[in-house]
Structures are given as structure tokens and as C-alpha cells.
mmCIF file of C-alpha atoms and ligand atoms in Angstrom:
data_model
loop_
_atom_site.group_PDB
_atom_site.id
_atom_site.type_symbol
_atom_site.label_atom_id
_atom_site.label_comp_id
_atom_site.label_asym_id
_atom_site.label_seq_id
_atom_site.Cartn_x
_atom_site.Cartn_y
_atom_site.Cartn_z
ATOM 1 C CA MET A 1 51.137 27.974 92.119
ATOM 2 C CA SER A 2 54.242 27.372 91.112
ATOM 3 C CA THR A 3 55.298 23.839 88.979
ATOM 4 C CA GLU A 4 58.206 21.739 88.997
ATOM 5 C CA ARG A 5 59.376 19.069 86.055
ATOM 6 C CA ARG A 6 61.665 16.416 85.734
ATOM 7 C CA PRO A 7 61.883 14.106 83.107
ATOM 8 C CA PHE A 8 62.580 10.162 83.555
ATOM 9 C CA THR A 9 63.108 7.286 81.549
ATOM 10 C CA LEU A 10 62.540 3.320 82.335
ATOM 11 C CA ASP A 11 63.080 0.253 80.617
ATOM 12 C CA LEU A 12 60.930 -2.725 80.630
ATOM 13 C CA SER A 13 62.487 -5.725 82.086
ATOM 14 C CA ARG A 14 60.006 -8.054 80.607
ATOM 15 C CA PRO A 15 58.154 -6.164 77.171
ATOM 16 C CA LEU A 16 54.681 -6.669 76.623
ATOM 17 C CA SER A 17 54.209 -8.023 73.752
ATOM 18 C CA THR A 18 50.838 -7.352 71.674
ATOM 19 C CA ALA A 19 48.797 -7.117 68.771
ATOM 20 C CA ASP A 20 49.569 -3.673 68.559
ATOM 21 C CA GLY A 21 53.277 -3.696 69.233
ATOM 22 C CA THR A 22 56.103 -4.099 72.024
ATOM 23 C CA ILE A 23 56.103 -1.451 74.786
ATOM 24 C CA GLU A 24 60.026 -1.524 75.731
ATOM 25 C CA GLN A 25 60.197 1.615 77.233
ATOM 26 C CA ARG A 26 58.261 4.100 78.928
ATOM 27 C CA ARG A 27 59.222 8.004 78.717
ATOM 28 C CA GLY A 28 57.500 10.664 80.692
ATOM 29 C CA VAL A 29 57.805 13.678 82.975
ATOM 30 C CA LEU A 30 56.852 14.339 86.805
ATOM 31 C CA VAL A 31 54.965 17.470 87.525
ATOM 32 C CA GLY A 32 55.155 19.084 90.812
ATOM 33 C CA VAL A 33 52.759 21.618 92.246
ATOM 34 C CA GLU A 34 53.091 23.824 95.220
ATOM 35 C CA ARG A 35 50.574 26.109 96.202
ATOM 36 C CA SER A 36 49.746 27.744 99.844
ATOM 37 C CA ALA A 37 47.383 26.365 101.921
ATOM 38 C CA ASP A 38 46.623 26.752 105.588
ATOM 39 C CA GLY A 39 49.037 29.254 105.941
ATOM 40 C CA GLY A 40 51.697 27.127 104.580
ATOM 41 C CA SER A 41 52.152 25.803 101.336
ATOM 42 C CA VAL A 42 51.080 22.308 100.113
ATOM 43 C CA ARG A 43 53.080 19.741 97.515
ATOM 44 C CA GLY A 44 51.668 17.973 94.497
ATOM 45 C CA VAL A 45 53.684 15.039 92.457
ATOM 46 C CA GLY A 46 51.673 14.016 88.912
ATOM 47 C CA GLU A 47 53.133 11.549 86.239
ATOM 48 C CA ALA A 48 52.719 12.387 82.586
ATOM 49 C CA THR A 49 54.362 9.014 80.850
ATOM 50 C CA PRO A 50 52.798 8.768 77.371
ATOM 51 C CA LEU A 51 52.193 5.855 75.359
ATOM 52 C CA PRO A 52 51.898 6.361 71.662
ATOM 53 C CA GLY A 53 49.183 5.511 69.643
ATOM 54 C CA TRP A 54 46.980 5.295 73.127
ATOM 55 C CA THR A 55 48.189 9.207 74.025
ATOM 56 C CA GLU A 56 50.137 11.990 72.502
ATOM 57 C CA SER A 57 53.919 11.446 71.905
ATOM 58 C CA TYR A 58 56.538 12.271 74.397
ATOM 59 C CA ASP A 59 57.446 15.955 72.808
ATOM 60 C CA ALA A 60 54.062 16.837 72.385
ATOM 61 C CA CYS A 61 53.443 16.294 76.260
ATOM 62 C CA ARG A 62 56.618 18.024 77.135
ATOM 63 C CA GLY A 63 55.559 20.767 75.325
ATOM 64 C CA VAL A 64 52.617 21.156 76.565
ATOM 65 C CA LEU A 65 53.642 20.784 80.158
ATOM 66 C CA GLU A 66 56.126 23.820 79.346
ATOM 67 C CA ASP A 67 53.003 26.114 79.472
ATOM 68 C CA PRO A 68 50.109 24.010 80.690
ATOM 69 C CA PRO A 69 46.096 25.227 80.442
ATOM 70 C CA GLU A 70 45.007 27.688 83.365
ATOM 71 C CA ALA A 71 42.033 25.172 83.919
ATOM 72 C CA TRP A 72 44.001 22.569 84.617
ATOM 73 C CA GLU A 73 45.036 24.448 87.870
ATOM 74 C CA HIS A 74 41.560 23.950 89.110
ATOM 75 C CA VAL A 75 40.575 20.668 91.169
ATOM 76 C CA ASP A 76 36.740 20.612 89.702
ATOM 77 C CA ASP A 77 38.315 20.919 85.902
ATOM 78 C CA THR A 78 36.290 18.272 83.911
ATOM 79 C CA VAL A 79 36.937 17.068 80.184
ATOM 80 C CA GLY A 80 34.658 17.746 77.169
ATOM 81 C CA ALA A 81 33.247 15.511 75.086
ATOM 82 C CA GLU A 82 35.735 14.830 73.014
ATOM 83 C CA PRO A 83 38.903 12.900 74.448
ATOM 84 C CA PRO A 84 41.874 15.270 75.057
ATOM 85 C CA SER A 85 44.570 15.678 72.550
ATOM 86 C CA THR A 86 47.206 15.388 74.738
ATOM 87 C CA PRO A 87 45.726 13.111 77.628
ATOM 88 C CA ALA A 88 49.503 12.120 79.605
ATOM 89 C CA ALA A 89 50.154 15.724 79.868
ATOM 90 C CA ARG A 90 46.980 16.537 81.468
ATOM 91 C CA HIS A 91 47.026 13.286 83.549
ATOM 92 C CA GLY A 92 50.970 14.632 84.625
ATOM 93 C CA TYR A 93 49.431 18.219 85.866
ATOM 94 C CA ARG A 94 45.964 17.091 86.658
ATOM 95 C CA LEU A 95 47.520 14.492 89.201
ATOM 96 C CA ALA A 96 49.595 16.729 90.636
ATOM 97 C CA VAL A 97 47.019 19.434 91.831
ATOM 98 C CA LEU A 98 44.593 16.430 93.145
ATOM 99 C CA ASP A 99 47.168 14.999 94.970
ATOM 100 C CA ALA A 100 47.652 18.677 96.690
ATOM 101 C CA ALA A 101 43.919 18.891 97.126
ATOM 102 C CA ALA A 102 44.449 15.276 98.957
ATOM 103 C CA ARG A 103 47.077 16.313 100.835
ATOM 104 C CA ALA A 104 45.849 19.743 101.936
ATOM 105 C CA SER A 105 42.728 18.289 103.398
ATOM 106 C CA ARG A 106 44.425 15.368 104.773
ATOM 107 C CA ARG A 107 42.246 12.672 102.964
ATOM 108 C CA SER A 108 43.642 10.105 100.752
ATOM 109 C CA LEU A 109 43.396 10.542 96.933
ATOM 110 C CA ALA A 110 40.836 7.912 96.730
ATOM 111 C CA ALA A 111 38.282 9.925 99.472
ATOM 112 C CA LEU A 112 39.024 12.629 96.957
ATOM 113 C CA LEU A 113 37.862 10.955 93.646
ATOM 114 C CA ALA A 114 35.333 8.610 95.774
ATOM 115 C CA GLU A 115 33.194 11.902 96.710
ATOM 116 C CA ARG A 116 34.122 13.552 92.897
ATOM 117 C CA GLY A 117 32.172 10.811 92.031
ATOM 118 C CA GLY A 118 29.899 10.619 94.071
ATOM 119 C CA PHE A 119 30.412 6.820 95.091
ATOM 120 C CA SER A 120 30.664 5.649 98.713
ATOM 121 C CA THR A 121 33.615 5.013 101.072
ATOM 122 C CA PRO A 122 36.531 3.623 98.569
ATOM 123 C CA SER A 123 38.244 -0.327 99.074
ATOM 124 C CA GLU A 124 40.846 -0.815 101.108
ATOM 125 C CA SER A 125 42.311 -3.335 98.538
ATOM 126 C CA VAL A 126 41.947 -4.119 95.060
ATOM 127 C CA ALA A 127 42.091 -7.263 93.077
ATOM 128 C CA VAL A 128 44.377 -7.032 90.256
ATOM 129 C CA ASN A 129 44.949 -9.320 87.081
ATOM 130 C CA ALA A 130 48.185 -10.889 86.018
ATOM 131 C CA THR A 131 48.947 -9.461 82.499
ATOM 132 C CA VAL A 132 50.323 -12.450 79.796
ATOM 133 C CA GLY A 133 51.716 -11.048 76.934
ATOM 134 C CA ASP A 134 51.789 -12.744 73.261
ATOM 135 C CA ALA A 135 54.116 -16.108 73.722
ATOM 136 C CA ASP A 136 53.639 -19.346 72.169
ATOM 137 C CA ALA A 137 51.410 -22.115 74.055
ATOM 138 C CA GLU A 138 54.181 -23.374 76.519
ATOM 139 C CA GLU A 139 55.540 -19.628 77.284
ATOM 140 C CA THR A 140 51.805 -18.656 78.289
ATOM 141 C CA VAL A 141 51.289 -21.455 80.120
ATOM 142 C CA ALA A 142 54.546 -21.458 81.697
ATOM 143 C CA ALA A 143 53.737 -17.574 82.910
ATOM 144 C CA ALA A 144 49.855 -18.430 83.805
ATOM 145 C CA ARG A 145 50.911 -20.759 86.339
ATOM 146 C CA GLU A 146 54.358 -18.523 87.641
ATOM 147 C CA ALA A 147 50.953 -16.231 88.255
ATOM 148 C CA VAL A 148 48.575 -18.232 89.806
ATOM 149 C CA ASP A 149 51.543 -19.441 92.230
ATOM 150 C CA ALA A 150 52.378 -16.004 93.278
ATOM 151 C CA GLY A 151 48.815 -15.435 94.167
ATOM 152 C CA PHE A 152 46.480 -13.933 91.411
ATOM 153 C CA ASP A 153 43.154 -15.397 90.795
ATOM 154 C CA CYS A 154 42.781 -13.212 87.681
ATOM 155 C CA LEU A 155 44.664 -13.614 84.369
ATOM 156 C CA LYS A 156 44.658 -11.450 81.006
ATOM 157 C CA LEU A 157 46.128 -13.082 78.181
ATOM 158 C CA LYS A 158 47.345 -10.504 75.054
ATOM 159 C CA LEU A 159 45.714 -12.439 71.973
ATOM 160 C CA GLY A 160 45.879 -11.059 68.421
ATOM 161 C CA ALA A 161 49.235 -11.347 67.525
ATOM 162 C CA ARG A 162 49.169 -14.735 65.691
ATOM 163 C CA SER A 163 46.421 -16.339 64.123
ATOM 164 C CA LEU A 164 42.945 -16.999 65.751
ATOM 165 C CA ASP A 165 43.582 -20.722 65.830
ATOM 166 C CA PRO A 166 46.871 -20.601 67.482
ATOM 167 C CA ASP A 167 45.379 -18.189 70.088
ATOM 168 C CA LEU A 168 42.357 -20.154 70.961
ATOM 169 C CA ASP A 169 45.070 -23.233 71.923
ATOM 170 C CA ARG A 170 46.952 -20.977 74.079
ATOM 171 C CA VAL A 171 44.109 -20.160 75.916
ATOM 172 C CA ARG A 172 42.621 -23.562 76.007
ATOM 173 C CA ALA A 173 45.833 -24.549 77.369
ATOM 174 C CA VAL A 174 46.160 -21.733 80.379
ATOM 175 C CA ALA A 175 42.432 -23.065 80.917
ATOM 176 C CA ASP A 176 43.401 -26.781 81.696
ATOM 177 C CA ALA A 177 46.663 -25.780 83.456
ATOM 178 C CA VAL A 178 45.193 -23.318 86.002
ATOM 179 C CA ASP A 179 42.460 -22.751 88.308
ATOM 180 C CA ALA A 180 41.725 -18.674 87.919
ATOM 181 C CA THR A 181 39.630 -16.683 85.910
ATOM 182 C CA ILE A 182 40.716 -15.529 82.683
ATOM 183 C CA ARG A 183 39.907 -13.019 80.563
ATOM 184 C CA VAL A 184 41.734 -11.954 76.802
ATOM 185 C CA ASP A 185 42.836 -9.269 74.973
ATOM 186 C CA ALA A 186 42.907 -8.693 71.332
ATOM 187 C CA ASN A 187 43.805 -4.724 70.987
ATOM 188 C CA GLY A 188 41.434 -4.669 67.782
ATOM 189 C CA ALA A 189 43.340 -7.550 65.862
ATOM 190 C CA TRP A 190 40.371 -9.106 64.372
ATOM 191 C CA ASP A 191 37.877 -8.226 61.638
ATOM 192 C CA ARG A 192 34.345 -8.553 62.337
ATOM 193 C CA GLU A 193 34.146 -12.467 61.253
ATOM 194 C CA SER A 194 37.123 -13.482 63.272
ATOM 195 C CA ALA A 195 36.110 -11.591 66.365
ATOM 196 C CA ALA A 196 32.344 -13.148 65.763
ATOM 197 C CA ALA A 197 34.166 -16.854 65.662
ATOM 198 C CA ALA A 198 36.830 -15.798 68.703
ATOM 199 C CA VAL A 199 34.061 -15.040 70.884
ATOM 200 C CA ASP A 200 32.095 -18.083 70.540
ATOM 201 C CA ALA A 201 34.993 -20.711 71.108
ATOM 202 C CA LEU A 202 36.031 -17.779 74.198
ATOM 203 C CA ALA A 203 32.286 -18.090 75.810
ATOM 204 C CA ALA A 204 32.767 -22.484 75.463
ATOM 205 C CA ILE A 205 35.930 -21.991 77.004
ATOM 206 C CA GLY A 206 34.666 -19.909 79.950
ATOM 207 C CA ILE A 207 36.429 -16.774 79.327
ATOM 208 C CA GLU A 208 35.150 -13.705 82.021
ATOM 209 C CA TYR A 209 35.638 -11.168 78.965
ATOM 210 C CA VAL A 210 37.221 -10.011 75.699
ATOM 211 C CA GLU A 211 38.692 -6.898 75.222
ATOM 212 C CA GLN A 212 38.579 -4.766 72.325
ATOM 213 C CA PRO A 213 38.329 -7.407 69.784
ATOM 214 C CA VAL A 214 37.691 -5.410 67.064
ATOM 215 C CA PRO A 215 39.319 -1.992 65.934
ATOM 216 C CA PRO A 216 38.429 1.019 67.775
ATOM 217 C CA GLU A 217 36.010 2.679 65.259
ATOM 218 C CA GLU A 218 34.140 -0.726 64.696
ATOM 219 C CA VAL A 219 31.742 0.616 67.888
ATOM 220 C CA SER A 220 28.790 -1.275 66.228
ATOM 221 C CA ALA A 221 30.667 -4.531 65.876
ATOM 222 C CA LEU A 222 31.455 -4.306 69.469
ATOM 223 C CA ALA A 223 27.711 -4.287 70.479
ATOM 224 C CA ALA A 224 27.174 -6.685 67.780
ATOM 225 C CA LEU A 225 29.289 -9.385 69.310
ATOM 226 C CA ARG A 226 27.758 -8.668 73.204
ATOM 227 C CA GLY A 227 25.097 -11.576 74.287
ATOM 228 C CA ARG A 228 27.010 -14.382 73.195
ATOM 229 C CA GLY A 229 28.067 -15.595 76.001
ATOM 230 C CA VAL A 230 31.070 -13.848 76.779
ATOM 231 C CA ASP A 231 31.201 -10.045 78.269
ATOM 232 C CA ILE A 232 32.821 -7.643 75.457
ATOM 233 C CA ALA A 233 35.054 -5.114 77.215
ATOM 234 C CA ALA A 234 35.808 -1.616 75.334
ATOM 235 C CA ASP A 235 39.334 -0.521 75.900
ATOM 236 C CA GLU A 236 40.630 1.425 72.931
ATOM 237 C CA SER A 237 37.355 2.419 71.554
ATOM 238 C CA ILE A 238 36.499 4.290 74.622
ATOM 239 C CA ARG A 239 39.781 6.451 74.793
ATOM 240 C CA ALA A 240 39.326 7.209 70.889
ATOM 241 C CA TYR A 241 35.882 8.253 70.837
ATOM 242 C CA GLY A 242 34.917 8.830 74.674
ATOM 243 C CA VAL A 243 32.728 6.832 77.118
ATOM 244 C CA ASP A 244 29.457 7.982 76.215
ATOM 245 C CA ALA A 245 30.171 7.023 72.232
ATOM 246 C CA VAL A 246 30.819 3.212 73.415
ATOM 247 C CA LEU A 247 27.611 4.053 76.024
ATOM 248 C CA ASP A 248 25.074 5.451 72.751
ATOM 249 C CA ALA A 249 26.193 2.527 70.778
ATOM 250 C CA GLY A 250 25.612 0.046 73.774
ATOM 251 C CA ALA A 251 28.390 -1.525 73.109
ATOM 252 C CA ALA A 252 30.504 -2.967 76.172
ATOM 253 C CA ASP A 253 29.296 -4.694 79.103
ATOM 254 C CA VAL A 254 32.838 -3.690 80.791
ATOM 255 C CA ALA A 255 34.492 -0.658 80.080
ATOM 256 C CA VAL A 256 38.486 -0.087 80.808
ATOM 257 C CA LEU A 257 39.353 2.931 81.884
ATOM 258 C CA LYS A 258 43.369 4.286 81.474
ATOM 259 C CA PRO A 259 43.814 6.979 83.378
ATOM 260 C CA MET A 260 46.821 7.875 81.836
ATOM 261 C CA ALA A 261 44.889 7.741 78.249
ATOM 262 C CA LEU A 262 41.900 9.936 79.315
ATOM 263 C CA GLY A 263 43.568 12.951 80.943
ATOM 264 C CA GLY A 264 43.898 12.081 84.564
ATOM 265 C CA PRO A 265 42.481 10.386 87.785
ATOM 266 C CA GLY A 266 39.236 12.976 87.551
ATOM 267 C CA ALA A 267 38.263 12.388 84.182
ATOM 268 C CA ALA A 268 38.449 8.039 84.688
ATOM 269 C CA ILE A 269 36.194 8.738 87.649
ATOM 270 C CA ASP A 270 33.931 11.095 85.844
ATOM 271 C CA ALA A 271 33.779 8.491 82.839
ATOM 272 C CA ALA A 272 33.223 5.898 85.852
ATOM 273 C CA ARG A 273 30.387 7.931 86.872
ATOM 274 C CA ARG A 274 28.244 7.685 83.556
ATOM 275 C CA LEU A 275 29.414 3.833 83.404
ATOM 276 C CA VAL A 276 28.053 2.781 86.607
ATOM 277 C CA ASP A 277 25.004 4.827 85.944
ATOM 278 C CA ALA A 278 24.070 2.825 82.942
ATOM 279 C CA GLY A 279 25.026 -0.592 84.284
ATOM 280 C CA VAL A 280 28.506 -1.212 82.219
ATOM 281 C CA ASP A 281 31.603 -2.225 84.685
ATOM 282 C CA PRO A 282 34.275 -0.377 84.887
ATOM 283 C CA VAL A 283 38.119 -1.840 84.854
ATOM 284 C CA VAL A 284 40.489 0.742 86.110
ATOM 285 C CA THR A 285 44.502 -0.517 84.418
ATOM 286 C CA THR A 286 47.760 1.361 83.868
ATOM 287 C CA THR A 287 49.589 2.299 80.236
ATOM 288 C CA ILE A 288 52.526 0.282 82.455
ATOM 289 C CA ASP A 289 53.198 3.544 84.295
ATOM 290 C CA GLY A 290 55.596 4.597 86.987
ATOM 291 C CA ALA A 291 55.397 4.491 90.554
ATOM 292 C CA VAL A 292 53.132 7.572 90.886
ATOM 293 C CA ALA A 293 50.799 7.353 88.257
ATOM 294 C CA ARG A 294 50.767 3.604 89.108
ATOM 295 C CA ALA A 295 49.593 4.746 92.546
ATOM 296 C CA ALA A 296 47.008 7.224 91.568
ATOM 297 C CA ALA A 297 45.515 4.581 89.629
ATOM 298 C CA VAL A 298 45.166 2.230 92.397
ATOM 299 C CA HIS A 299 43.137 5.113 94.541
ATOM 300 C CA ALA A 300 40.758 5.664 91.047
ATOM 301 C CA ALA A 301 40.303 1.945 90.935
ATOM 302 C CA ALA A 302 39.471 2.038 94.988
ATOM 303 C CA ALA A 303 37.221 4.905 94.253
ATOM 304 C CA VAL A 304 35.148 2.754 91.816
ATOM 305 C CA PRO A 305 32.657 0.538 92.890
ATOM 306 C CA GLY A 306 32.205 -3.198 91.238
ATOM 307 C CA ASP A 307 34.617 -6.279 92.243
ATOM 308 C CA ARG A 308 36.148 -7.249 88.858
ATOM 309 C CA ALA A 309 39.936 -7.442 88.876
ATOM 310 C CA CYS A 310 41.901 -4.657 87.559
ATOM 311 C CA GLY A 311 44.914 -4.409 85.183
ATOM 312 C CA LEU A 312 47.454 -2.415 87.770
ATOM 313 C CA ALA A 313 50.234 -5.612 88.238
ATOM 314 C CA THR A 314 52.109 -3.589 86.352
ATOM 315 C CA GLY A 315 55.275 -2.557 88.438
ATOM 316 C CA LYS A 316 56.913 -5.813 88.170
ATOM 317 C CA MET A 317 57.303 -5.116 84.269
ATOM 318 C CA LEU A 318 59.175 -1.962 84.683
ATOM 319 C CA ALA A 319 63.371 -3.003 85.091
ATOM 320 C CA SER A 320 63.650 0.635 87.369
ATOM 321 C CA ASP A 321 61.318 2.816 88.799
ATOM 322 C CA LEU A 322 60.707 6.167 90.146
ATOM 323 C CA GLY A 323 61.081 4.934 93.955
ATOM 324 C CA THR A 324 60.087 2.130 96.404
ATOM 325 C CA ASP A 325 56.894 0.431 94.964
ATOM 326 C CA PRO A 326 54.124 1.937 97.022
ATOM 327 C CA VAL A 327 51.651 -0.246 95.313
ATOM 328 C CA PRO A 328 52.999 -3.377 95.873
ATOM 329 C CA VAL A 329 51.021 -6.688 94.679
ATOM 330 C CA VAL A 330 50.319 -9.113 97.119
ATOM 331 C CA ASP A 331 48.168 -12.694 96.306
ATOM 332 C CA GLY A 332 46.854 -10.943 93.831
ATOM 333 C CA ALA A 333 45.645 -7.607 95.547
ATOM 334 C CA ILE A 334 47.125 -4.470 96.223
ATOM 335 C CA THR A 335 46.196 -2.511 99.363
ATOM 336 C CA VAL A 336 45.515 1.817 98.936
ATOM 337 C CA PRO A 337 47.650 3.829 100.679
ATOM 338 C CA ASP A 338 46.089 5.396 103.236
ATOM 339 C CA GLY A 339 48.109 8.492 104.025
ATOM 340 C CA PRO A 340 47.441 11.657 102.688
ATOM 341 C CA GLY A 341 47.231 12.192 98.814
ATOM 342 C CA ASN A 342 48.490 9.719 96.429
ATOM 343 C CA VAL A 343 51.965 8.909 98.433
ATOM 344 C CA GLY A 344 52.044 11.324 101.205
ATOM 345 C CA GLY A 345 55.492 12.812 100.395
ATOM 346 C CA ALA A 346 57.329 9.601 99.037
ATOM 347 C CA PHE A 347 58.203 10.842 95.763
ATOM 348 C CA ASP A 348 58.358 14.889 96.812
ATOM 349 C CA ASP A 349 62.528 14.479 96.865
ATOM 350 C CA LEU A 350 62.517 13.970 93.482
ATOM 351 C CA LEU A 351 61.263 17.256 92.497
ATOM 352 C CA TRP A 352 62.239 19.303 95.280
ATOM 353 C CA ASP A 353 65.593 19.473 97.259
HETATM 354 O O1 164 B 1 45.041 -4.255 81.271
HETATM 355 C C1 164 B 1 46.287 -4.911 82.221
HETATM 356 O O2 164 B 1 46.693 -5.921 82.593
HETATM 357 C C2 164 B 1 47.672 -3.968 81.938
HETATM 358 C C3 164 B 1 47.448 -2.791 81.144
HETATM 359 C C4 164 B 1 47.802 -3.636 79.600
HETATM 360 O O3 164 B 1 47.173 -4.526 79.224
HETATM 361 C C5 164 B 1 47.965 -2.498 78.234
HETATM 362 C C6 164 B 1 48.376 -1.060 78.820
HETATM 363 C C7 164 B 1 49.205 -0.506 77.474
HETATM 364 C C8 164 B 1 48.803 -0.707 76.656
HETATM 365 C C9 164 B 1 48.011 -2.099 76.082
HETATM 366 O O4 164 B 1 48.853 -2.628 75.216
HETATM 367 C C10 164 B 1 47.927 -2.603 77.284
HETATM 368 C C11 164 B 1 45.648 -2.620 77.387
HETATM 369 O O5 164 B 1 45.618 -2.915 75.765
HETATM 370 O O6 164 B 1 44.927 -2.832 77.906
HETATM 371 MG MG1 MG B 2 43.283 -3.523 76.540
#
């Protein structure tokens, strides 16, 4: 198998402000693999876009991609019980391998992933939430109205960057202003006491779920917050400790799966299988990735059963992209590309002349 690599940098047009800091730029590496198939050759394209705090650093990612583990070449390779140490590099390489395998068998990446997870036929379209970053109440309402006017019926509001009362005022203002499902994400900003107060207030407003109300290591606190009238979603806890730790603690109604932070689309599907078996709803999201990884996350979301909106409407946050968006959002949903592999050969010319 021969490999190609190409570094890239993408600026965000609208930085995403969260309790965990502001994301302004995405730097990563495109990975190409080419292997023989059917007397000819088949290509696959992957994207490694590390997000420090969620994955390894950019330098660590590039370093691993210089000499990736041999095991990553095998289509059925899995991650162990421990989360991988360089998930973005693994994502980039594994996506290229899975893309090549799907192209070789002339089916979509979603079909390959659904088979891997033992799920039925993938869906043709994925409902997505709009992501609304931290801002004052007025700006938050304006962003929420803009999203609903654009066709979104599910909004995710970032909380936790300001204190609880003003945050709750933001949520109430949005709930009064728009007719949409609202979920919130505190990125682990609250201690147990504030989280309990927040959950009770959010339940009274009718919020769909609260994502990562407490820090990632507080898995037992997540469990204790369940059953108070609003669903609890684990995100950072899944990335840091893995799905099994969250399931063992009974810590979540919903689990956020970021393929880039988990080690690839296959790792996300393997996690989804365990979650679905345990009655926990998976929600697939990006880490604000380029078009190649974003499309792959759409395939993963399509392969996973369930009808919760996914966090995949992040392409518009980028000022520039790796190419034409293969997964644009129309009326709050994304049509799953149905050609071979991830996006057929649409991005091959970025890696091969
Ligand atoms: O889920 C979404 O709506 C979009 C993705 C998203 O919110 C995130 C991507 C990357 C880092 C995080 O700040 C954030 C999250 O915590 O879910
Ligand atoms: Mg989150």
C-alpha cells in the first residue's frame, strides 16, 4: 500500500466560542492510500485534523503519520478498551483505508460502516443541529433566529463560558423566541452543585439534553444528574475514558461520538454498537473538520440508527475548505453521498497529480 500526505490549514470564519476556549483555526493533514484491487488499483482519502484538548497535537499527529502502525492498514482493525493516544492521526489513516475498501466494493462508506456495526440499511439523510456559540442573550437569540430561518429545527447552545444565571437567561430567551428543539453543551464547566441547579432549570424550560455538564472525570456526577427531567449527554467523558467506562457508570442517556477524537469512523461505529445495545442514543458530531472528515462523519451518522439530530452542520464555520462541500446542509438536514466510498474521487486531485 502506498501513502501520500498533504498538510492544510483552514481558518474559521466565525470562531466558535465555548466554555473550553475559542476555536479559530483547524490545521491538519490529508492522507491518501493506494492499493491494488481487481487487477488495478484503488485509492482512499482520509483527513487528520487534530484539536488539542480533544486529540493529540498537530506535531504529534504529523509525526505518527510519517510512520503509521501497520495494524491501521487492516480494514477490520479496532481500538482497544483504552482510547487511542493519537486519535486524529488514526482517523486520517483509517478513513483512507475504509474509503479505499468501500470504493473497491463499489458501495458507500455508510453501507460499509452499517455492515461493520451490524446495523440495517443506512439512512439517506441525516438531521443536524445548528451550533450556537457563546454570546450575550441578544446575539444568541439573533443567531438562533437565523438558524431557524435557514431551516434548522434543532439548536445546540454553548453554555458555561459565563455564569449560570446569565446563561439560563440566554436559554430562556431563545426558547421564547424560536420554535425549535434546544440542547445545550456546557463543555464540563460546572461543579456538581451548579450542574444540579442548571439541570433543574433546564428541565423546566424543556431542553432536550445537557451535554457534558460536569468535567470529564466526574462520570459518577453525570450518572447522578440523570432522571431529573432532562437527558444527560456525555462528550468529553467518552473521549477521555471510552464508551465502556461511561456505560459501566450508567452515566448518560445520550453519547456524543466525534470520529476525529475517537480514532476514526470505524471506532465511532464500534462505540455506537455498544451504546445502542445498552439503550444509549449516539449523536455523531465533527470537531469542526474539513470537508473530507465532515463527509465521513455524515456517513457514520447515517449508519447509526436513531433520530436525534447530529452535530454535523459545521462546514459554514470555515472561511475556506478542502474543496466544494460534498455534504451541504439544506433545511436542517444533510443528504448522505451515495457514490462509492466517502465522496468518490472528489478529493483525489489534492493528493495525486
Ligand atoms: O455538536 C455540534 O453541534 C458541533 C460540534 C461541537 O459542538 C464541538 C466540536 C469541537 C469541540 C467542542 O467545542 C464542541 C463540542 O463540545 O461538542
Ligand atoms: Mg460537546
